[in-house]
JSON list of C-alpha atoms in Angstrom, two decimals:
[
{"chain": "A", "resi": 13, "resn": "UNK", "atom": "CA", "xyz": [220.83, 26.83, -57.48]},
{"chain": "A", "resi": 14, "resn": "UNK", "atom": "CA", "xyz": [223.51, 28.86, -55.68]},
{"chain": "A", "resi": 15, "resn": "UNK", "atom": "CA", "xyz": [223.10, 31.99, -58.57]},
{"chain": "A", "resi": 16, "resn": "UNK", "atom": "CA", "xyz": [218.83, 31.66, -57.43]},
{"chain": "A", "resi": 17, "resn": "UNK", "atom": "CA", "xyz": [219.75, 31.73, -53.64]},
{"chain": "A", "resi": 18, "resn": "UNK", "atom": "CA", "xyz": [222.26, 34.74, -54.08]},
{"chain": "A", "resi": 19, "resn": "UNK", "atom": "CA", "xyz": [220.55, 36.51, -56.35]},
{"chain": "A", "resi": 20, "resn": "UNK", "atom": "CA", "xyz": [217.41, 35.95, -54.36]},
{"chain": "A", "resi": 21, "resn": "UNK", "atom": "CA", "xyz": [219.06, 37.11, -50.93]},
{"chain": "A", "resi": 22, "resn": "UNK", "atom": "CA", "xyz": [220.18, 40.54, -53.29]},
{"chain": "A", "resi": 23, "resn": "UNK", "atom": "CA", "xyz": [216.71, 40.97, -54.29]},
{"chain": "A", "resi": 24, "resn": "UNK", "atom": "CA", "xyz": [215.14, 40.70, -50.43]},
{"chain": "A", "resi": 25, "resn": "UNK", "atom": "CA", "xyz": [217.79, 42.84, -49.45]},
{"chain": "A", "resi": 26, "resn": "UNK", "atom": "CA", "xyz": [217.11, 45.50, -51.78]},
{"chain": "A", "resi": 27, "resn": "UNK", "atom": "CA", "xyz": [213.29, 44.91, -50.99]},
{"chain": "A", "resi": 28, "resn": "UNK", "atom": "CA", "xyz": [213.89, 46.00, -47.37]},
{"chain": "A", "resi": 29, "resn": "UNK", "atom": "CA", "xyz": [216.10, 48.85, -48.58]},
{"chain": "A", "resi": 30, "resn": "UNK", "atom": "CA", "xyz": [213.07, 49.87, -51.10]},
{"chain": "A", "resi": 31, "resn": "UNK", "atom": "CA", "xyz": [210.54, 49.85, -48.14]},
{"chain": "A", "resi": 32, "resn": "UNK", "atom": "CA", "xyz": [212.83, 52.23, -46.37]},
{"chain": "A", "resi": 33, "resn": "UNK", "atom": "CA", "xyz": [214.86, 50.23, -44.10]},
{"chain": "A", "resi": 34, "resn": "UNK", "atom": "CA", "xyz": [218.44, 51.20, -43.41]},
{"chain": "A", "resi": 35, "resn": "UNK", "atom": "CA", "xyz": [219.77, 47.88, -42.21]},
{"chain": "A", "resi": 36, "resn": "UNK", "atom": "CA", "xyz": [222.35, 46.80, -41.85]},
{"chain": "A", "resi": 37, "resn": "UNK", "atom": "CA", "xyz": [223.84, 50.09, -41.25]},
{"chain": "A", "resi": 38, "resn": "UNK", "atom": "CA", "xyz": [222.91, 52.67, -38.49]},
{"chain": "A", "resi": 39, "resn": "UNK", "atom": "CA", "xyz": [221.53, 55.34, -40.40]},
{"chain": "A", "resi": 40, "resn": "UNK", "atom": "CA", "xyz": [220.34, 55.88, -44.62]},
{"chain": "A", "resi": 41, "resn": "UNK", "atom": "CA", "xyz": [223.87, 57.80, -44.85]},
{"chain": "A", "resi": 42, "resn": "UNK", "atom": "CA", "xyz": [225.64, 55.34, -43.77]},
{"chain": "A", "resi": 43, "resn": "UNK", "atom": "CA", "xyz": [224.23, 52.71, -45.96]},
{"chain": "A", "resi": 44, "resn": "UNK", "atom": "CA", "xyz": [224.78, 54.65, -48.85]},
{"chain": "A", "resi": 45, "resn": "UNK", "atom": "CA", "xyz": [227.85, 55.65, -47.96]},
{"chain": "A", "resi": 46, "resn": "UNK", "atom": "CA", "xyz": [228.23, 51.92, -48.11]},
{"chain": "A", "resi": 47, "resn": "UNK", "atom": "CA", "xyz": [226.21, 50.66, -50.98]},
{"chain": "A", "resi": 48, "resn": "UNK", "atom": "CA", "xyz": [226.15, 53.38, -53.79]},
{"chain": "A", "resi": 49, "resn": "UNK", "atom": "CA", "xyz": [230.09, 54.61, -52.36]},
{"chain": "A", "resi": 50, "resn": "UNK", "atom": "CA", "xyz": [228.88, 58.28, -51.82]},
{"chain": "A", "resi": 51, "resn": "UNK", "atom": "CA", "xyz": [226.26, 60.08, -49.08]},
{"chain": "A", "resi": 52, "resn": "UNK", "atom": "CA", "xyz": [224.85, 62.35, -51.85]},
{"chain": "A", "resi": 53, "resn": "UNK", "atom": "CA", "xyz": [221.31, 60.15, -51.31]},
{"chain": "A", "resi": 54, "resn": "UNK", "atom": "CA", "xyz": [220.09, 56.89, -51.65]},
{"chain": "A", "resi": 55, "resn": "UNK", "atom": "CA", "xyz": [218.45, 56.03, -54.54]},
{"chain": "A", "resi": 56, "resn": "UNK", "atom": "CA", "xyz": [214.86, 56.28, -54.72]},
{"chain": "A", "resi": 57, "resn": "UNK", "atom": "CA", "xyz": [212.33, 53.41, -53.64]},
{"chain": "A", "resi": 58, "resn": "UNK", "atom": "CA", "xyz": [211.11, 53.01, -56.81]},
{"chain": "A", "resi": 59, "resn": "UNK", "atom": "CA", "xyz": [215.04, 52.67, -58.40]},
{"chain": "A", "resi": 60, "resn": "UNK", "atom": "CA", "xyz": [215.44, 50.43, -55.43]},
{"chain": "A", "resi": 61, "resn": "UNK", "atom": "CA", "xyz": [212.44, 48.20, -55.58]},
{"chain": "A", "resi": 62, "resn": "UNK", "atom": "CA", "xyz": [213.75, 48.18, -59.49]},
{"chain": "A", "resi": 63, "resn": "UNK", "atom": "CA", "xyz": [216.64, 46.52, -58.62]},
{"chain": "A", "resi": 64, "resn": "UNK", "atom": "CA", "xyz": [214.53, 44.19, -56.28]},
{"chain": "A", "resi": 65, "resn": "UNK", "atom": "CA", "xyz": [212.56, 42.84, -58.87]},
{"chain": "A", "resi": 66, "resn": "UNK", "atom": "CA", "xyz": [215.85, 42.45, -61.49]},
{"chain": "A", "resi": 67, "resn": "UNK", "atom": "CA", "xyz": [217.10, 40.78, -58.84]},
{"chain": "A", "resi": 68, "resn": "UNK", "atom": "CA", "xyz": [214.72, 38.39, -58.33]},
{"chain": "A", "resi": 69, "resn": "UNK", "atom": "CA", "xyz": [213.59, 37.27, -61.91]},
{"chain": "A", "resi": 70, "resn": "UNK", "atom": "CA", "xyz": [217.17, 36.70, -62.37]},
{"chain": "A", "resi": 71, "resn": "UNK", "atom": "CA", "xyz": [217.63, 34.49, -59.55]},
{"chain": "A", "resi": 72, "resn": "UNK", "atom": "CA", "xyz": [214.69, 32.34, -61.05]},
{"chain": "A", "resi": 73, "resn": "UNK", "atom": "CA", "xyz": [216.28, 32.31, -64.30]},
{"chain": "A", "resi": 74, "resn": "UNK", "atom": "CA", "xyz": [219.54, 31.49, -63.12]},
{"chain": "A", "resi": 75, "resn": "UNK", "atom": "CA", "xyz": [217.94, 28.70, -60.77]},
{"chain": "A", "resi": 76, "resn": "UNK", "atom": "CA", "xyz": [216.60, 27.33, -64.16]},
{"chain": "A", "resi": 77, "resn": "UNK", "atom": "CA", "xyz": [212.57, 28.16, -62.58]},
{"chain": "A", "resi": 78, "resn": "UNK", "atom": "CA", "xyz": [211.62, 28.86, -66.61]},
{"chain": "A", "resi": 79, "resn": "UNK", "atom": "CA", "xyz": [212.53, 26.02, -67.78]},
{"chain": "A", "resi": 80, "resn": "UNK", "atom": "CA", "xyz": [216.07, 25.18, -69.99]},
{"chain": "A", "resi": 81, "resn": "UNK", "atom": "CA", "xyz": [214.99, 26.25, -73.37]},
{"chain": "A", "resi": 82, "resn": "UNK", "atom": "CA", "xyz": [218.08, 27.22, -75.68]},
{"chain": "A", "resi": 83, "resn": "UNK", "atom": "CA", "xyz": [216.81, 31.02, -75.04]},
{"chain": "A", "resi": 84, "resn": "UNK", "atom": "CA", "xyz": [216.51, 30.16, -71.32]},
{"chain": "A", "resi": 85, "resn": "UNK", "atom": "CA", "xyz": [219.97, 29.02, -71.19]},
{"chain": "A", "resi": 86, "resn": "UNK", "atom": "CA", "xyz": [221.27, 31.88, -73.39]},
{"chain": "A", "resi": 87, "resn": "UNK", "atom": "CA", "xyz": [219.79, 34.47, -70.77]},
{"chain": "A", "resi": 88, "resn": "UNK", "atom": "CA", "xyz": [221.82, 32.21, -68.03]},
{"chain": "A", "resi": 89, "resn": "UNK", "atom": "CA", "xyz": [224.85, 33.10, -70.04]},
{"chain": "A", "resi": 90, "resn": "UNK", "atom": "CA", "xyz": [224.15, 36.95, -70.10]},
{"chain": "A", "resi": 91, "resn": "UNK", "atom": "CA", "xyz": [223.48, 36.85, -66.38]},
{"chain": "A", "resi": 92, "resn": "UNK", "atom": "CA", "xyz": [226.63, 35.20, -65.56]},
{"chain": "A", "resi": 93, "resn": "UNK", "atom": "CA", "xyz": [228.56, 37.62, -67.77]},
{"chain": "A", "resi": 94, "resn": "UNK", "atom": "CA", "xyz": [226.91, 40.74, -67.10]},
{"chain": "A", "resi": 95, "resn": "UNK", "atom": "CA", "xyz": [227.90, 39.55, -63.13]},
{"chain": "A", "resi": 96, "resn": "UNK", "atom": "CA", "xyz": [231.03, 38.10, -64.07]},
{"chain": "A", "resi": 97, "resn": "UNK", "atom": "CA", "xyz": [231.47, 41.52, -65.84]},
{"chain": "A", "resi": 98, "resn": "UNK", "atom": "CA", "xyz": [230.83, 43.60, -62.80]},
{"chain": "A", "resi": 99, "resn": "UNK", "atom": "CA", "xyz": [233.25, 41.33, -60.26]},
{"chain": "A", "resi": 100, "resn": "UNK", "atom": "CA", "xyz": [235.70, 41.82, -62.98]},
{"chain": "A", "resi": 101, "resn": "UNK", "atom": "CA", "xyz": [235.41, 46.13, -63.91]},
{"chain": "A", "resi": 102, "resn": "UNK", "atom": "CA", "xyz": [234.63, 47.02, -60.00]},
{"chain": "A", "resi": 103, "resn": "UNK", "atom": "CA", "xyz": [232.28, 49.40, -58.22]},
{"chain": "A", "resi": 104, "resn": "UNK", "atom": "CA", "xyz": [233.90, 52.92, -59.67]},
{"chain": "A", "resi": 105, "resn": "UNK", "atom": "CA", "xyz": [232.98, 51.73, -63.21]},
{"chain": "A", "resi": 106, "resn": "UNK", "atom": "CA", "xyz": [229.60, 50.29, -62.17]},
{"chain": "A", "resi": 107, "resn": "UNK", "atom": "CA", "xyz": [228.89, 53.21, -60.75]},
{"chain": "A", "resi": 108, "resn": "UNK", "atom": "CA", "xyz": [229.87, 55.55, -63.55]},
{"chain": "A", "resi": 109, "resn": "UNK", "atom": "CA", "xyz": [227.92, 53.60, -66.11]},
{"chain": "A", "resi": 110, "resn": "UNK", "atom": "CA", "xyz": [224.82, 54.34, -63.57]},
{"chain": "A", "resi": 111, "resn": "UNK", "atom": "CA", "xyz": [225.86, 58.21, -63.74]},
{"chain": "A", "resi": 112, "resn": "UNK", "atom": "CA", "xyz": [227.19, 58.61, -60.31]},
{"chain": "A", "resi": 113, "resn": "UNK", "atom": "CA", "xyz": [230.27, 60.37, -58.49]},
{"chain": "A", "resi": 114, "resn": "UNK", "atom": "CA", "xyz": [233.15, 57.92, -57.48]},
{"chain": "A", "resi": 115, "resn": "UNK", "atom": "CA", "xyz": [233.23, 55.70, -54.45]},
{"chain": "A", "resi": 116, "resn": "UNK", "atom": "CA", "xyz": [234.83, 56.99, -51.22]},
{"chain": "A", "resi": 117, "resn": "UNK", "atom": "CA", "xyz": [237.57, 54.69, -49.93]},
{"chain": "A", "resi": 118, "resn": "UNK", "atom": "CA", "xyz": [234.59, 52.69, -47.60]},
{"chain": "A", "resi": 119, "resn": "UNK", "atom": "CA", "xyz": [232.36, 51.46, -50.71]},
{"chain": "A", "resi": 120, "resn": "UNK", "atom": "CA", "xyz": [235.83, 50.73, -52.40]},
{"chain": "A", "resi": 121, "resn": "UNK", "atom": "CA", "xyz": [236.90, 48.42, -49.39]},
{"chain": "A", "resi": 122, "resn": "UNK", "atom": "CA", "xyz": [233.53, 46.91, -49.09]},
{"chain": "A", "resi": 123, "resn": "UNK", "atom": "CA", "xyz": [233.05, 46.16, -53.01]},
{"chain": "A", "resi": 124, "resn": "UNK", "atom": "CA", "xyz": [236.78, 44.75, -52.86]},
{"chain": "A", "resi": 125, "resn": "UNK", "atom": "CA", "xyz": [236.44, 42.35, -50.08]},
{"chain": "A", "resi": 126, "resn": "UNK", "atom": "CA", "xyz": [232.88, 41.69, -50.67]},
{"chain": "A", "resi": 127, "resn": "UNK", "atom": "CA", "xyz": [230.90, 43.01, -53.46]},
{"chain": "A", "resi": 128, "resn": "UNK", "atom": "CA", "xyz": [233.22, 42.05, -56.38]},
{"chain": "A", "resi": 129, "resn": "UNK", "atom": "CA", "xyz": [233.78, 38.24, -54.98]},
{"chain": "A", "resi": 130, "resn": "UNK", "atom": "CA", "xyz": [229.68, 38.11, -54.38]},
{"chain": "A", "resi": 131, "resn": "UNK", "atom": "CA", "xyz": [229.20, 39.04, -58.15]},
{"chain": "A", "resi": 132, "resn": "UNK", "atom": "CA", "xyz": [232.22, 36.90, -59.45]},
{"chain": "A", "resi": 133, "resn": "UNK", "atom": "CA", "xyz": [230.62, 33.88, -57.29]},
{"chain": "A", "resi": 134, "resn": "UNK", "atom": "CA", "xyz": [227.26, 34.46, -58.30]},
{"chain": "A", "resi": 135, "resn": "UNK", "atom": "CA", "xyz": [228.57, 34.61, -62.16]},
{"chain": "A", "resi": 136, "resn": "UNK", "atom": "CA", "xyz": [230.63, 31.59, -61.99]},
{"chain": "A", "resi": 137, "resn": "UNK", "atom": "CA", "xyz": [227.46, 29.59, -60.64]},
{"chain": "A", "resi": 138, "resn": "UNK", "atom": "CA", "xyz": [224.89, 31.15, -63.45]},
{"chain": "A", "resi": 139, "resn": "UNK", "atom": "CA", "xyz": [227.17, 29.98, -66.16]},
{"chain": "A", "resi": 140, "resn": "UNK", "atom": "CA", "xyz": [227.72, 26.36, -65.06]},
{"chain": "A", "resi": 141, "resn": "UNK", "atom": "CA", "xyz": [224.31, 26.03, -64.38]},
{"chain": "A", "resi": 142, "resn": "UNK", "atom": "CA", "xyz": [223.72, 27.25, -67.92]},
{"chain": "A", "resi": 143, "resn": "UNK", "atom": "CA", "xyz": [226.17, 25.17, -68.95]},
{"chain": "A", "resi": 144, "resn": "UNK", "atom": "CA", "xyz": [224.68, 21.98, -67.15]},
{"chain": "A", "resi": 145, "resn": "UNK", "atom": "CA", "xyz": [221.28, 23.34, -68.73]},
{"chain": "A", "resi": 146, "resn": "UNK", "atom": "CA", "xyz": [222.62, 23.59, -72.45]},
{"chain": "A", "resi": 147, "resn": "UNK", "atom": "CA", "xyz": [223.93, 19.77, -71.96]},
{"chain": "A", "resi": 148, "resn": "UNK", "atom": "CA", "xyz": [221.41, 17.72, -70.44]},
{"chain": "A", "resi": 149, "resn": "UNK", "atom": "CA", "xyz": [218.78, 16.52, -73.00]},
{"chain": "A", "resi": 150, "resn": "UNK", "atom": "CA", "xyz": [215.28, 17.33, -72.56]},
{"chain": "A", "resi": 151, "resn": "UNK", "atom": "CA", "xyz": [212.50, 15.57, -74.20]},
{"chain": "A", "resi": 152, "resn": "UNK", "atom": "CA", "xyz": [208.71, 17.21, -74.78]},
{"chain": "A", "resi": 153, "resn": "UNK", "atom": "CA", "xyz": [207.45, 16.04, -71.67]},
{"chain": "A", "resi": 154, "resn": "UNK", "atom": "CA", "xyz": [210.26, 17.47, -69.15]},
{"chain": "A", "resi": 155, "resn": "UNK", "atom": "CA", "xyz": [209.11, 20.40, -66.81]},
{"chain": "A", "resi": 156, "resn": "UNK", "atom": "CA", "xyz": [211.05, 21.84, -64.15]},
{"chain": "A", "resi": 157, "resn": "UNK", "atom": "CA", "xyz": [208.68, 21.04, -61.72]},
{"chain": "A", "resi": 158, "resn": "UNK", "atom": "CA", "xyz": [208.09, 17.18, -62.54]},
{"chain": "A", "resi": 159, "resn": "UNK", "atom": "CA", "xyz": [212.27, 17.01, -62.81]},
{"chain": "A", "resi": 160, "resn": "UNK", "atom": "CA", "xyz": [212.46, 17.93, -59.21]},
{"chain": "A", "resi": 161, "resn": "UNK", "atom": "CA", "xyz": [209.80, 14.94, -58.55]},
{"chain": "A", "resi": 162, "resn": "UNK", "atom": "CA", "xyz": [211.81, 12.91, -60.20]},
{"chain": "A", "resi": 163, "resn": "UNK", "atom": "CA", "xyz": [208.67, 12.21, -63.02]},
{"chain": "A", "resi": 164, "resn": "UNK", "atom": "CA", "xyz": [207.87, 13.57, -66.39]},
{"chain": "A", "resi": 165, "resn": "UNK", "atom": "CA", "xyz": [204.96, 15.50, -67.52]},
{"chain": "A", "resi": 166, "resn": "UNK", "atom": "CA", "xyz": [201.80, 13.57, -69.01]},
{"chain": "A", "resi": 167, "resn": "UNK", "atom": "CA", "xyz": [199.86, 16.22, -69.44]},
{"chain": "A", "resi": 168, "resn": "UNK", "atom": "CA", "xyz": [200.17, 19.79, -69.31]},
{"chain": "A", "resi": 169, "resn": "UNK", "atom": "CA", "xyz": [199.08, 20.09, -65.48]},
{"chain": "A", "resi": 170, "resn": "UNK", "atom": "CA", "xyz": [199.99, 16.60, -64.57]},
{"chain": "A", "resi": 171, "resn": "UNK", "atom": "CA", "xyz": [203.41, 14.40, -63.58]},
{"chain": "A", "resi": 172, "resn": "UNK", "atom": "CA", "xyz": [203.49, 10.56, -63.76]},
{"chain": "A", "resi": 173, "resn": "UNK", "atom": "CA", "xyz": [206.65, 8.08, -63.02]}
]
């Protein structure tokens, strides 16, 4: 649950950025300055609203919202890794494999004290959530949505006790 939340707050964040807001910094430079460790320009909307939407169908992976199929859980697992990947390699590298110049000392601070320990967080979570996933057993009738309700599925649009 705490890989959905995070990864959900990335993706509304990005969603604001994608519609062309600049907050939380004062100006666009600024933010990329911040974000993307250079001023050479913000990425576009559409790369932005991109990220958005990666964002978010990862969160409801990683939250378990499809279900823990053995191929849901083994997406989990490359979530967690590709994040747990990123904490671990840093912004410069991140941004190099995205084709762009090296962070100025500002983006490196901020992906130190922040950014890094975000993804590592966010990592750690998706992966013990897969591994809670992988290990609990599910029988025909279990659906995410009954589980919650504490029932099982009857029927394919109904829950009973």
């Amino acid at each position: 649950m705490v890989s959905g939340v995070g990864l959900g707050a990335v993706s509304a964040l990005h969603a604001v950025w994608a519609a062309g807001s600049h907050w939380p910094a004062r100006d666009r430079k600024t933010l990329a300055e911040a974000v993307i460790g250079n001023d050479t320009g913000f990425p576009s909307r559409a790369a932005t609203a991109t990220v958005a939407l990666g964002a978010s169908v990862a969160g409801v992976i990683a939250a378990g919202g499809l279900g823990s199929s053995p191929n849901m859980v083994r997406v989990r697992r490359v979530i967690g890794v590709a994040l747990l990947t990123r904490a671990a390699v840093g912004g410069d590298v991140a941004l190099a494999a995205l084709g762009r110049p090296h962070g100025q000392p500002r983006f490196i601070s901020l992906d130190n004290r922040f950014y890094r320990p975000l993804c590592a967080l966010l990592g750690l979570a998706t992966l013990i959530g897969a591994r809670a996933s992988a290990a609990a057993p599910s029988a025909p009738g279990d659906s995410p949505l009954c589980a919650a309700r504490g029932r099982r599925v009857r029927a394919s649009v109904e829950c009973s006790r």
